[in-house]
mmCIF file of C-alpha atoms in Angstrom:
data_model
loop_
_atom_site.group_PDB
_atom_site.id
_atom_site.type_symbol
_atom_site.label_atom_id
_atom_site.label_comp_id
_atom_site.label_asym_id
_atom_site.label_seq_id
_atom_site.Cartn_x
_atom_site.Cartn_y
_atom_site.Cartn_z
ATOM 1 C CA MET J 1 0.000 0.000 0.000
ATOM 2 C CA ALA J 2 1.400 3.384 -0.998
ATOM 3 C CA ARG J 3 2.343 5.798 1.781
ATOM 4 C CA ALA J 4 0.101 8.849 2.114
ATOM 5 C CA ALA J 5 1.828 12.119 1.234
ATOM 6 C CA SER J 6 2.942 14.209 4.206
ATOM 7 C CA ILE J 7 3.303 17.947 4.641
ATOM 8 C CA LYS J 8 7.089 17.436 4.354
ATOM 9 C CA ASP J 9 6.568 15.801 0.948
ATOM 10 C CA VAL J 10 4.546 18.826 -0.180
ATOM 11 C CA ALA J 11 7.264 21.212 1.036
ATOM 12 C CA ARG J 12 9.933 19.242 -0.811
ATOM 13 C CA GLU J 13 7.868 19.123 -4.015
ATOM 14 C CA ALA J 14 7.138 22.872 -3.899
ATOM 15 C CA GLY J 15 10.671 23.827 -2.831
ATOM 16 C CA VAL J 16 9.496 25.666 0.293
ATOM 17 C CA SER J 17 9.556 25.179 4.053
ATOM 18 C CA VAL J 18 7.018 23.133 6.024
ATOM 19 C CA GLY J 19 5.961 26.371 7.718
ATOM 20 C CA THR J 20 5.128 27.924 4.369
ATOM 21 C CA VAL J 21 2.951 24.935 3.430
ATOM 22 C CA SER J 22 1.174 25.229 6.785
ATOM 23 C CA ASN J 23 0.531 28.922 6.153
ATOM 24 C CA VAL J 24 -0.863 28.234 2.686
ATOM 25 C CA ILE J 25 -3.300 25.726 4.224
ATOM 26 C CA ASN J 26 -4.249 27.657 7.370
ATOM 27 C CA ARG J 27 -3.300 31.317 6.832
ATOM 28 C CA PRO J 28 -3.030 31.893 3.056
ATOM 29 C CA ASP J 29 -3.096 35.685 3.451
ATOM 30 C CA ARG J 30 0.437 35.494 4.853
ATOM 31 C CA VAL J 31 1.865 33.937 1.672
ATOM 32 C CA SER J 32 2.470 35.506 -1.735
ATOM 33 C CA GLU J 33 0.198 34.536 -4.598
ATOM 34 C CA GLY J 34 3.016 32.849 -6.521
ATOM 35 C CA MET J 35 4.055 30.730 -3.551
ATOM 36 C CA ARG J 36 0.431 29.789 -2.837
ATOM 37 C CA ARG J 37 0.140 28.633 -6.444
ATOM 38 C CA ASP J 38 3.310 26.484 -6.189
ATOM 39 C CA VAL J 39 2.200 24.866 -2.932
ATOM 40 C CA ARG J 40 -1.316 24.122 -4.165
ATOM 41 C CA ARG J 41 0.119 22.597 -7.326
ATOM 42 C CA ALA J 42 2.276 20.320 -5.167
ATOM 43 C CA ILE J 43 -0.704 19.404 -2.973
ATOM 44 C CA SER J 44 -2.726 18.482 -6.056
ATOM 45 C CA ALA J 45 0.118 16.470 -7.628
ATOM 46 C CA LEU J 46 0.771 14.461 -4.475
ATOM 47 C CA GLY J 47 -2.871 14.100 -3.409
ATOM 48 C CA TYR J 48 -2.029 15.465 0.037
ATOM 49 C CA VAL J 49 -4.821 15.618 2.654
ATOM 50 C CA ARG J 50 -4.024 17.272 5.961
ATOM 51 C CA SER J 51 -4.446 15.234 9.158
ATOM 52 C CA GLU J 52 -7.421 16.556 11.073
ATOM 53 C CA HIS J 53 -6.406 14.350 14.003
ATOM 54 C CA ALA J 54 -2.996 16.044 14.219
ATOM 55 C CA ARG J 55 -4.596 19.494 13.930
ATOM 56 C CA GLN J 56 -7.035 18.577 16.683
ATOM 57 C CA LEU J 57 -4.220 17.482 18.995
ATOM 58 C CA ARG J 58 -2.425 20.785 18.473
ATOM 59 C CA ALA J 59 -5.544 22.907 18.936
ATOM 60 C CA GLY J 60 -7.017 20.830 21.767
ATOM 61 C CA ARG J 61 -10.462 20.819 20.141
ATOM 62 C CA SER J 62 -12.286 19.292 17.211
ATOM 63 C CA ARG J 63 -14.097 20.702 14.200
ATOM 64 C CA MET J 64 -16.810 18.116 14.813
ATOM 65 C CA MET J 65 -19.995 18.223 16.837
ATOM 66 C CA ALA J 66 -22.041 15.140 17.661
ATOM 67 C CA LEU J 67 -25.709 14.230 17.378
ATOM 68 C CA LEU J 68 -27.006 11.289 19.412
ATOM 69 C CA VAL J 69 -30.562 10.215 18.612
ATOM 70 C CA LEU J 70 -32.901 7.465 19.782
ATOM 71 C CA ASP J 71 -33.430 5.693 16.467
ATOM 72 C CA MET J 72 -31.806 6.443 13.101
ATOM 73 C CA GLY J 73 -34.291 3.981 11.592
ATOM 74 C CA ASN J 74 -36.960 6.617 12.236
ATOM 75 C CA PRO J 75 -37.091 9.229 9.433
ATOM 76 C CA PHE J 76 -38.041 11.846 12.027
ATOM 77 C CA PHE J 77 -34.527 11.684 13.466
ATOM 78 C CA VAL J 78 -33.011 11.577 9.985
ATOM 79 C CA ASP J 79 -34.705 14.910 9.291
ATOM 80 C CA ILE J 80 -33.411 16.325 12.585
ATOM 81 C CA ALA J 81 -29.921 15.263 11.495
ATOM 82 C CA ARG J 82 -30.390 16.981 8.131
ATOM 83 C CA GLY J 83 -31.398 20.229 9.822
ATOM 84 C CA ALA J 84 -28.454 20.049 12.233
ATOM 85 C CA GLU J 85 -25.974 19.199 9.468
ATOM 86 C CA ARG J 86 -26.986 22.166 7.336
ATOM 87 C CA ALA J 87 -26.577 24.616 10.210
ATOM 88 C CA ALA J 88 -23.280 23.067 11.349
ATOM 89 C CA ARG J 89 -21.821 23.091 7.830
ATOM 90 C CA ASP J 90 -22.589 26.802 7.517
ATOM 91 C CA ALA J 91 -20.484 27.293 10.664
ATOM 92 C CA GLY J 92 -17.602 25.188 9.335
ATOM 93 C CA LEU J 93 -18.315 22.149 11.519
ATOM 94 C CA GLY J 94 -19.031 18.541 10.672
ATOM 95 C CA VAL J 95 -21.577 16.352 12.470
ATOM 96 C CA MET J 96 -20.948 12.869 13.876
ATOM 97 C CA VAL J 97 -24.363 11.146 13.961
ATOM 98 C CA CYS J 98 -24.833 8.215 16.356
ATOM 99 C CA ASN J 99 -27.761 6.035 17.377
ATOM 100 C CA SER J 100 -28.463 4.994 20.980
ATOM 101 C CA GLY J 101 -31.200 2.591 19.890
ATOM 102 C CA GLN J 102 -33.251 3.832 22.881
ATOM 103 C CA ASN J 103 -30.666 2.048 25.071
ATOM 104 C CA PRO J 104 -29.256 4.014 28.059
ATOM 105 C CA ARG J 105 -26.122 1.849 28.128
ATOM 106 C CA ASP J 106 -25.326 2.574 24.480
ATOM 107 C CA GLU J 107 -26.010 6.241 25.161
ATOM 108 C CA ALA J 108 -23.405 6.230 27.956
ATOM 109 C CA ASP J 109 -20.839 4.578 25.655
ATOM 110 C CA TYR J 110 -21.366 7.178 22.929
ATOM 111 C CA LEU J 111 -21.129 10.097 25.355
ATOM 112 C CA ALA J 112 -17.805 8.681 26.577
ATOM 113 C CA LEU J 113 -16.644 8.455 22.950
ATOM 114 C CA PHE J 114 -17.606 12.092 22.324
ATOM 115 C CA ALA J 115 -15.521 13.140 25.326
ATOM 116 C CA GLU J 116 -12.543 11.125 24.047
ATOM 117 C CA GLN J 117 -12.861 12.714 20.617
ATOM 118 C CA ARG J 118 -13.063 16.210 22.135
ATOM 119 C CA VAL J 119 -16.101 17.159 20.053
ATOM 120 C CA ARG J 120 -17.069 20.840 20.180
ATOM 121 C CA GLY J 121 -20.563 20.095 21.443
ATOM 122 C CA VAL J 122 -23.359 17.532 21.454
ATOM 123 C CA LEU J 123 -27.018 17.462 20.477
ATOM 124 C CA VAL J 124 -28.734 14.591 22.283
ATOM 125 C CA THR J 125 -32.158 13.033 22.631
ATOM 126 C CA PRO J 126 -31.706 11.236 25.970
ATOM 127 C CA ALA J 127 -32.452 7.533 26.260
ATOM 128 C CA ALA J 128 -31.948 7.502 30.050
ATOM 129 C CA SER J 129 -34.881 9.199 31.740
ATOM 130 C CA ASP J 130 -33.015 9.867 35.024
ATOM 131 C CA GLY J 131 -30.333 12.038 33.385
ATOM 132 C CA THR J 132 -27.466 10.027 34.906
ATOM 133 C CA ASN J 133 -25.496 9.774 31.674
ATOM 134 C CA LEU J 134 -25.676 13.496 30.962
ATOM 135 C CA ARG J 135 -24.675 14.385 34.531
ATOM 136 C CA ARG J 136 -21.515 12.317 34.058
ATOM 137 C CA PHE J 137 -20.885 13.859 30.638
ATOM 138 C CA ARG J 138 -21.216 17.406 32.013
ATOM 139 C CA ARG J 139 -17.957 16.938 33.940
ATOM 140 C CA HIS J 140 -16.031 17.103 30.649
ATOM 141 C CA GLY J 141 -17.103 20.700 30.092
ATOM 142 C CA ILE J 142 -18.494 20.009 26.616
ATOM 143 C CA PRO J 143 -21.703 21.971 25.884
ATOM 144 C CA PHE J 144 -24.807 19.996 24.937
ATOM 145 C CA VAL J 145 -28.339 20.756 23.831
ATOM 146 C CA LEU J 146 -31.283 18.454 24.488
ATOM 147 C CA VAL J 147 -33.260 17.664 21.345
ATOM 148 C CA ASP J 148 -36.947 16.696 21.394
ATOM 149 C CA ARG J 149 -36.830 17.019 25.183
ATOM 150 C CA VAL J 150 -37.325 19.894 27.631
ATOM 151 C CA ALA J 151 -34.334 20.630 29.869
ATOM 152 C CA GLY J 152 -34.218 22.141 33.318
ATOM 153 C CA ASP J 153 -32.313 25.426 33.602
ATOM 154 C CA GLU J 154 -29.259 23.657 34.997
ATOM 155 C CA ASP J 155 -29.232 21.046 32.234
ATOM 156 C CA GLY J 156 -28.405 23.285 29.284
ATOM 157 C CA CYS J 157 -30.418 24.465 26.315
ATOM 158 C CA SER J 158 -33.197 22.445 24.748
ATOM 159 C CA VAL J 159 -35.394 22.350 21.663
ATOM 160 C CA SER J 160 -38.611 20.392 21.906
ATOM 161 C CA VAL J 161 -42.154 20.147 20.626
ATOM 162 C CA ASP J 162 -45.208 20.552 22.850
ATOM 163 C CA ASP J 163 -46.143 16.874 22.955
ATOM 164 C CA VAL J 164 -49.016 17.427 25.389
ATOM 165 C CA THR J 165 -50.649 19.653 22.793
ATOM 166 C CA GLY J 166 -49.781 17.113 20.100
ATOM 167 C CA GLY J 167 -51.507 14.285 21.950
ATOM 168 C CA ALA J 168 -54.562 16.479 22.465
ATOM 169 C CA LEU J 169 -54.663 17.361 18.755
ATOM 170 C CA ALA J 170 -54.752 13.668 17.817
ATOM 171 C CA ILE J 171 -57.579 12.743 20.183
ATOM 172 C CA ARG J 172 -59.608 15.878 19.424
ATOM 173 C CA HIS J 173 -59.453 14.957 15.746
ATOM 174 C CA LEU J 174 -60.725 11.438 16.413
ATOM 175 C CA ILE J 175 -63.491 12.716 18.686
ATOM 176 C CA ALA J 176 -64.515 15.241 16.018
ATOM 177 C CA GLY J 177 -64.795 12.278 13.667
ATOM 178 C CA GLY J 178 -67.427 10.726 15.918
ATOM 179 C CA HIS J 179 -65.180 8.272 17.776
ATOM 180 C CA ARG J 180 -65.913 7.574 21.424
ATOM 181 C CA SER J 181 -64.062 4.287 21.877
ATOM 182 C CA LEU J 182 -60.347 5.016 21.483
ATOM 183 C CA ALA J 183 -56.929 3.412 21.947
ATOM 184 C CA TYR J 184 -53.431 4.777 22.496
ATOM 185 C CA VAL J 185 -50.557 2.642 21.205
ATOM 186 C CA SER J 186 -47.775 3.935 23.444
ATOM 187 C CA GLY J 187 -44.061 3.189 23.697
ATOM 188 C CA PRO J 188 -41.336 2.791 26.346
ATOM 189 C CA GLU J 189 -42.595 4.463 29.513
ATOM 190 C CA ARG J 190 -39.169 5.974 30.259
ATOM 191 C CA LEU J 191 -39.532 8.285 27.248
ATOM 192 C CA THR J 192 -40.976 11.681 28.144
ATOM 193 C CA GLN J 193 -42.521 12.014 24.694
ATOM 194 C CA VAL J 194 -44.653 8.912 25.242
ATOM 195 C CA ARG J 195 -45.865 10.161 28.619
ATOM 196 C CA ASP J 196 -46.590 13.692 27.396
ATOM 197 C CA ARG J 197 -48.581 12.483 24.402
ATOM 198 C CA ARG J 198 -50.668 10.352 26.767
ATOM 199 C CA LEU J 199 -51.269 13.393 29.008
ATOM 200 C CA GLY J 200 -52.508 15.364 26.021
ATOM 201 C CA ALA J 201 -54.770 12.522 24.939
ATOM 202 C CA HIS J 202 -56.421 12.360 28.365
ATOM 203 C CA ALA J 203 -56.759 16.153 28.488
ATOM 204 C CA ALA J 204 -58.707 16.003 25.213
ATOM 205 C CA LEU J 205 -60.989 13.297 26.677
ATOM 206 C CA THR J 206 -61.730 15.467 29.707
ATOM 207 C CA GLU J 207 -62.343 18.457 27.467
ATOM 208 C CA ALA J 208 -64.924 16.415 25.524
ATOM 209 C CA GLY J 209 -66.622 15.116 28.675
ATOM 210 C CA LEU J 210 -65.437 11.538 28.121
ATOM 211 C CA PRO J 211 -64.227 9.291 30.965
ATOM 212 C CA PRO J 212 -60.547 8.210 31.148
ATOM 213 C CA ASP J 213 -61.502 4.612 30.329
ATOM 214 C CA ALA J 214 -62.687 5.762 26.904
ATOM 215 C CA LEU J 215 -58.981 5.510 25.986
ATOM 216 C CA LEU J 216 -57.546 1.990 26.112
ATOM 217 C CA GLU J 217 -53.744 1.884 26.271
ATOM 218 C CA ILE J 218 -51.860 -0.728 24.273
ATOM 219 C CA PRO J 219 -48.210 -0.569 25.349
ATOM 220 C CA ALA J 220 -45.384 -1.130 22.868
ATOM 221 C CA ALA J 221 -41.848 -2.081 23.842
ATOM 222 C CA ARG J 222 -40.323 0.007 21.057
ATOM 223 C CA LEU J 223 -41.301 2.799 18.690
ATOM 224 C CA ASP J 224 -40.923 0.875 15.442
ATOM 225 C CA VAL J 225 -42.972 -0.831 12.737
ATOM 226 C CA ALA J 226 -42.566 -4.325 14.221
ATOM 227 C CA ALA J 227 -43.960 -3.143 17.554
ATOM 228 C CA GLY J 228 -46.811 -1.510 15.650
ATOM 229 C CA ARG J 229 -47.652 -4.776 13.888
ATOM 230 C CA ASP J 230 -47.760 -6.519 17.267
ATOM 231 C CA ALA J 231 -50.024 -3.796 18.672
ATOM 232 C CA GLY J 232 -52.270 -4.125 15.623
ATOM 233 C CA ALA J 233 -52.611 -7.864 16.239
ATOM 234 C CA ARG J 234 -53.621 -7.162 19.838
ATOM 235 C CA LEU J 235 -56.174 -4.601 18.681
ATOM 236 C CA LEU J 236 -57.685 -7.166 16.310
ATOM 237 C CA GLY J 237 -57.946 -9.681 19.147
ATOM 238 C CA LEU J 238 -60.062 -7.448 21.366
ATOM 239 C CA ALA J 239 -63.651 -8.522 21.952
ATOM 240 C CA GLN J 240 -64.743 -4.873 21.945
ATOM 241 C CA ARG J 241 -62.558 -3.164 19.413
ATOM 242 C CA PRO J 242 -62.118 0.655 19.522
ATOM 243 C CA THR J 243 -62.984 2.626 16.412
ATOM 244 C CA GLY J 244 -60.122 5.123 16.624
ATOM 245 C CA VAL J 245 -56.454 4.630 17.533
ATOM 246 C CA PHE J 246 -53.725 7.164 18.246
ATOM 247 C CA CYS J 247 -50.132 5.903 17.956
ATOM 248 C CA ALA J 248 -47.158 7.482 19.731
ATOM 249 C CA ASN J 249 -45.288 7.773 16.439
ATOM 250 C CA ASP J 250 -45.749 7.119 12.727
ATOM 251 C CA LEU J 251 -43.697 3.913 12.659
ATOM 252 C CA LEU J 252 -46.072 2.354 15.188
ATOM 253 C CA ALA J 253 -49.039 3.639 13.163
ATOM 254 C CA LEU J 254 -47.649 2.151 9.943
ATOM 255 C CA GLY J 255 -47.195 -1.198 11.703
ATOM 256 C CA VAL J 256 -50.780 -1.094 12.984
ATOM 257 C CA LEU J 257 -51.949 -0.230 9.463
ATOM 258 C CA GLN J 258 -50.086 -3.250 8.053
ATOM 259 C CA SER J 259 -51.736 -5.600 10.553
ATOM 260 C CA LEU J 260 -55.191 -4.260 9.792
ATOM 261 C CA TYR J 261 -54.632 -4.434 6.043
ATOM 262 C CA MET J 262 -53.461 -8.071 6.224
ATOM 263 C CA ALA J 263 -56.554 -8.954 8.304
ATOM 264 C CA GLY J 264 -58.905 -7.275 5.851
ATOM 265 C CA THR J 265 -59.895 -4.572 8.336
ATOM 266 C CA ARG J 266 -60.832 -1.352 6.565
ATOM 267 C CA VAL J 267 -59.154 1.931 7.413
ATOM 268 C CA PRO J 268 -60.783 4.303 8.210
ATOM 269 C CA GLU J 269 -64.221 2.631 7.911
ATOM 270 C CA ASP J 270 -63.574 0.003 10.632
ATOM 271 C CA LEU J 271 -60.714 1.672 12.474
ATOM 272 C CA ALA J 272 -59.317 5.198 12.088
ATOM 273 C CA ILE J 273 -55.604 5.784 12.760
ATOM 274 C CA VAL J 274 -53.590 8.861 13.774
ATOM 275 C CA GLY J 275 -49.798 8.783 13.920
ATOM 276 C CA TYR J 276 -47.208 11.245 15.215
ATOM 277 C CA ASP J 277 -44.186 12.960 13.531
ATOM 278 C CA ASP J 278 -45.550 13.150 9.964
ATOM 279 C CA ILE J 279 -42.560 11.409 8.410
ATOM 280 C CA GLU J 280 -42.372 11.226 4.613
ATOM 281 C CA PHE J 281 -43.765 7.674 4.578
ATOM 282 C CA ALA J 282 -46.962 8.794 6.333
ATOM 283 C CA ALA J 283 -48.331 10.432 3.194
ATOM 284 C CA ALA J 284 -47.081 7.566 1.001
ATOM 285 C CA ALA J 285 -48.764 4.730 2.960
ATOM 286 C CA THR J 286 -51.339 2.453 1.331
ATOM 287 C CA VAL J 287 -53.908 4.493 3.211
ATOM 288 C CA PRO J 288 -52.301 7.945 3.654
ATOM 289 C CA LEU J 289 -51.805 8.478 7.349
ATOM 290 C CA THR J 290 -53.213 11.320 9.405
ATOM 291 C CA SER J 291 -50.379 12.484 11.642
ATOM 292 C CA VAL J 292 -49.316 15.136 14.134
ATOM 293 C CA ARG J 293 -46.485 16.970 12.397
ATOM 294 C CA GLN J 294 -43.269 17.896 14.189
ATOM 295 C CA PRO J 295 -40.970 20.412 12.427
ATOM 296 C CA ALA J 296 -37.956 18.077 12.423
ATOM 297 C CA LEU J 297 -35.665 20.146 10.191
ATOM 298 C CA THR J 298 -36.316 23.211 12.333
ATOM 299 C CA ILE J 299 -35.604 21.244 15.518
ATOM 300 C CA GLY J 300 -32.182 20.185 14.228
ATOM 301 C CA ALA J 301 -31.274 23.626 12.909
ATOM 302 C CA LYS J 302 -32.420 25.471 16.039
ATOM 303 C CA ALA J 303 -30.604 23.068 18.371
ATOM 304 C CA THR J 304 -27.393 23.611 16.408
ATOM 305 C CA GLU J 305 -27.915 27.382 16.547
ATOM 306 C CA LEU J 306 -28.199 27.251 20.352
ATOM 307 C CA LEU J 307 -25.075 25.079 20.619
ATOM 308 C CA LEU J 308 -23.062 27.429 18.378
ATOM 309 C CA ARG J 309 -24.217 30.394 20.446
ATOM 310 C CA GLU J 310 -22.951 28.765 23.635
ATOM 311 C CA LEU J 311 -19.627 27.954 21.963
ATOM 312 C CA SER J 312 -19.321 31.573 20.875
ATOM 313 C CA GLU J 313 -20.320 33.156 24.193
ATOM 314 C CA GLY J 314 -18.646 30.676 26.504
ATOM 315 C CA THR J 315 -20.483 28.408 28.913
ATOM 316 C CA ALA J 316 -20.056 30.727 31.901
ATOM 317 C CA ALA J 317 -21.692 33.708 30.158
ATOM 318 C CA HIS J 318 -24.276 31.780 28.179
ATOM 319 C CA GLN J 319 -27.927 31.988 29.212
ATOM 320 C CA HIS J 320 -29.686 28.683 28.574
ATOM 321 C CA GLU J 321 -32.699 28.862 26.295
ATOM 322 C CA HIS J 322 -35.602 26.421 26.060
ATOM 323 C CA VAL J 323 -37.373 26.513 22.715
ATOM 324 C CA VAL J 324 -40.758 24.776 22.547
ATOM 325 C CA LEU J 325 -42.208 24.454 19.048
ATOM 326 C CA GLN J 326 -45.864 23.789 18.294
ATOM 327 C CA PRO J 327 -47.109 20.690 16.444
ATOM 328 C CA GLU J 328 -49.909 20.643 13.893
ATOM 329 C CA LEU J 329 -52.312 17.937 12.785
ATOM 330 C CA VAL J 330 -52.226 16.890 9.121
ATOM 331 C CA ALA J 331 -55.453 15.091 8.215
ATOM 332 C CA ARG J 332 -55.388 12.351 5.562
ATOM 333 C CA GLN J 333 -57.443 9.330 4.565
ATOM 334 C CA SER J 334 -56.682 7.184 7.612
ATOM 335 C CA THR J 335 -59.251 9.052 9.725
ATOM 336 C CA LEU J 336 -62.963 9.476 9.263
ATOM 337 C CA PRO J 337 -64.253 12.935 8.378
ATOM 338 C CA PRO J 338 -66.422 14.627 11.016
ATOM 339 C CA ARG J 339 -69.957 13.219 11.123
#
């Protein structure tokens, strides 16, 4: 295997000092135009790429930030990553995207890796509900912003969506469609989003004068399509089946929809479905899915903006900000029209 060209090789090829090559790369205004041209010609001829690792060791900090999400299999988090990447790139930073898989232990391992790599900052959707992992990470002095989660003032900045309102929007829509027997396909109880969406659902029941038991909960171990298919099978096995179901995210809703379709159950005629997130696949489903939309791109971009602001101001002077965005319901064919 051929040896990669070094900065010394470039200096030799261009007939200049190593310091001159370094200036051309990092401080080109200090070098004459002719010398810059000679050095860049040598870089091109040799295929030289500077070592970011070496630069990081000298500077004591990285040009990378990190994003740790619950599930990269969920397009909602992919869109958050896209929003964060665009904002970070504009600031000259790259983004390391990692997936905790909703596992607190994996989250702890990734946070330790970020500290080892001396990333500039971290955007994180916590998997551990007790905050233990982030309390340990805080000791490294690396700023972080909570994403899709509300932080306390001492925990840093946060960007989230009002999930209580989102849950209420879903149930209000089903009630407006004439449904009085409802189900909530939830997810892991440790996730704040799951709990808040349930709170909103029950608030909408109270608002409509319906008792709490008008909403049957069907728990799901994970927020994915497979868990949704399992929940759909359990719905089909009920002696008294609800007529409207609200799912804690779109992947669960798509899994429920698959189960109903395979069983010949009509949507929305026999069972209306509302999802959450409004991922791209929601509109493309066999029966286009009504969903509570979260502005994922905006979440990622805004979280990055808050992180960059803290990096610029310094942690000691920075005032933590908690941005709460509002969801909106997007009605499609998976729910009955008002009757």
